[in-house]
Tab-separated table of C-alpha atoms in Angstrom:
chain	number	residue	atom	x	y	z
A	1499	MET	CA	95.508	-89.499	186.049
A	1500	GLU	CA	98.266	-88.288	183.793
A	1501	ALA	CA	99.424	-84.717	184.310
A	1502	VAL	CA	98.799	-82.275	181.521
A	1503	LYS	CA	101.551	-79.805	180.645
A	1504	ILE	CA	100.589	-76.398	179.370
A	1505	PHE	CA	102.855	-73.451	178.653
A	1506	HIS	CA	102.233	-70.055	180.157
A	1507	PHE	CA	103.840	-67.234	178.216
A	1508	VAL	CA	105.157	-64.327	180.248
A	1509	GLU	CA	107.299	-61.325	179.463
A	1510	TYR	CA	110.618	-63.119	179.985
A	1511	GLY	CA	109.933	-66.462	178.317
A	1512	GLU	CA	107.726	-69.444	178.901
A	1513	PHE	CA	107.244	-71.507	182.035
A	1514	PRO	CA	105.694	-74.978	182.070
A	1515	ILE	CA	102.492	-75.285	184.065
A	1516	GLU	CA	101.439	-78.734	185.197
A	1517	GLU	CA	97.835	-79.425	186.167
A	1518	ILE	CA	97.502	-81.328	189.449
A	1519	PRO	CA	94.431	-83.040	190.946
A	1520	VAL	CA	92.270	-80.587	192.891
A	1521	ASP	CA	91.650	-83.051	195.723
A	1522	GLU	CA	95.377	-82.962	196.587
A	1523	VAL	CA	95.287	-79.234	197.432
A	1524	GLU	CA	91.619	-78.397	198.043
A	1525	GLU	CA	91.792	-78.666	201.843
A	1526	ASP	CA	94.942	-76.508	201.997
A	1527	ALA	CA	93.376	-73.916	199.696
A	1528	LEU	CA	90.205	-73.714	201.793
A	1529	ASN	CA	92.301	-73.281	204.966
A	1530	VAL	CA	94.241	-70.439	203.335
A	1531	LEU	CA	90.991	-68.785	202.220
A	1532	ARG	CA	89.679	-68.819	205.801
A	1533	ARG	CA	92.711	-66.785	206.979
A	1534	ILE	CA	93.004	-64.422	204.032
A	1535	LYS	CA	92.694	-60.625	204.271
A	1536	ILE	CA	90.506	-59.012	201.614
A	1537	GLU	CA	90.693	-55.468	200.274
A	1538	LYS	CA	87.929	-54.380	197.890
A	1539	PHE	CA	88.550	-51.841	195.170
A	1540	GLN	CA	86.046	-50.210	192.861
A	1541	THR	CA	87.441	-49.866	189.357
A	1542	SER	CA	85.939	-48.603	186.126
A	1543	ARG	CA	85.253	-52.247	185.230
A	1544	GLY	CA	83.716	-53.272	188.562
A	1545	ILE	CA	84.843	-54.605	191.932
A	1546	VAL	CA	88.217	-56.300	192.376
A	1547	GLN	CA	89.156	-57.986	195.650
A	1548	LYS	CA	92.836	-58.228	196.520
A	1549	LEU	CA	93.759	-61.266	198.638
A	1550	SER	CA	96.684	-60.931	201.073
A	1551	ASP	CA	98.204	-63.300	203.613
A	1552	ASN	CA	98.903	-62.499	207.286
A	1553	TYR	CA	102.140	-60.757	206.303
A	1554	GLY	CA	100.493	-58.502	203.726
A	1555	HIS	CA	101.838	-60.412	200.705
A	1556	TYR	CA	99.601	-60.385	197.630
A	1557	VAL	CA	98.477	-63.983	197.032
A	1558	GLY	CA	95.496	-63.694	194.710
A	1559	LYS	CA	92.444	-61.825	193.566
A	1560	ILE	CA	88.728	-62.132	192.923
A	1561	VAL	CA	87.039	-60.174	190.162
A	1562	GLY	CA	83.515	-59.333	191.262
A	1563	ASP	CA	81.640	-58.929	194.525
A	1564	TYR	CA	81.700	-62.559	195.705
A	1565	SER	CA	82.070	-63.741	199.281
A	1566	ILE	CA	84.649	-66.415	200.065
A	1567	GLU	CA	81.890	-68.809	201.196
A	1568	GLU	CA	80.338	-68.728	197.693
A	1569	LEU	CA	83.528	-69.865	195.943
A	1570	SER	CA	84.879	-73.317	195.212
A	1571	ILE	CA	88.265	-74.574	194.046
A	1572	GLY	CA	87.997	-75.337	190.336
A	1573	SER	CA	91.465	-76.416	189.233
A	1574	ALA	CA	95.031	-76.485	190.491
A	1575	TYR	CA	98.359	-76.002	188.743
A	1576	GLN	CA	102.006	-76.390	189.719
A	1577	THR	CA	103.779	-73.326	188.335
A	1578	ALA	CA	107.295	-71.978	188.522
A	1579	PHE	CA	106.020	-69.694	191.285
A	1580	GLY	CA	104.176	-72.311	193.391
A	1581	ILE	CA	100.740	-73.924	193.379
A	1582	LYS	CA	97.999	-71.792	191.884
A	1583	VAL	CA	94.310	-72.644	192.261
A	1584	THR	CA	91.349	-71.118	190.477
A	1585	LEU	CA	88.433	-69.766	192.479
A	1586	ASP	CA	85.109	-70.612	190.845
A	1587	TYR	CA	81.542	-69.406	191.231
A	1588	ASN	CA	78.971	-71.691	189.554
A	1589	ASP	CA	81.652	-73.253	187.298
A	1590	LYS	CA	82.921	-69.834	186.183
A	1591	ILE	CA	86.466	-68.775	187.109
A	1592	VAL	CA	86.284	-65.504	189.048
A	1593	GLY	CA	89.707	-65.467	190.693
A	1594	TRP	CA	92.869	-67.261	191.668
A	1595	LEU	CA	95.010	-67.930	194.728
A	1596	TYR	CA	98.646	-68.953	195.246
A	1597	LEU	CA	99.206	-71.418	198.065
A	1598	PRO	CA	102.195	-71.012	200.398
A	1599	GLU	CA	105.011	-73.505	199.932
């Protein structure tokens, strides 16, 4: 499978994002999700869940009131900031998670 390069535009320029096969990182992502700390916030637009690691570092979020067990890993990308995976519910992206290096 040939990697696809996309460009993600941010405030200070553009960073290449390379899609990687989900099966390469799915097990690691599921292990991280099992150890994650979740803080729920009610906003004017609904519930947002902040995902933090054991050290309190912000590593992702879920938009909506979904439990971790309901989510699957939809896609994975190598970014300038590490590996980012999407969290899906019934083939709809509802969040994301950065994996530790």
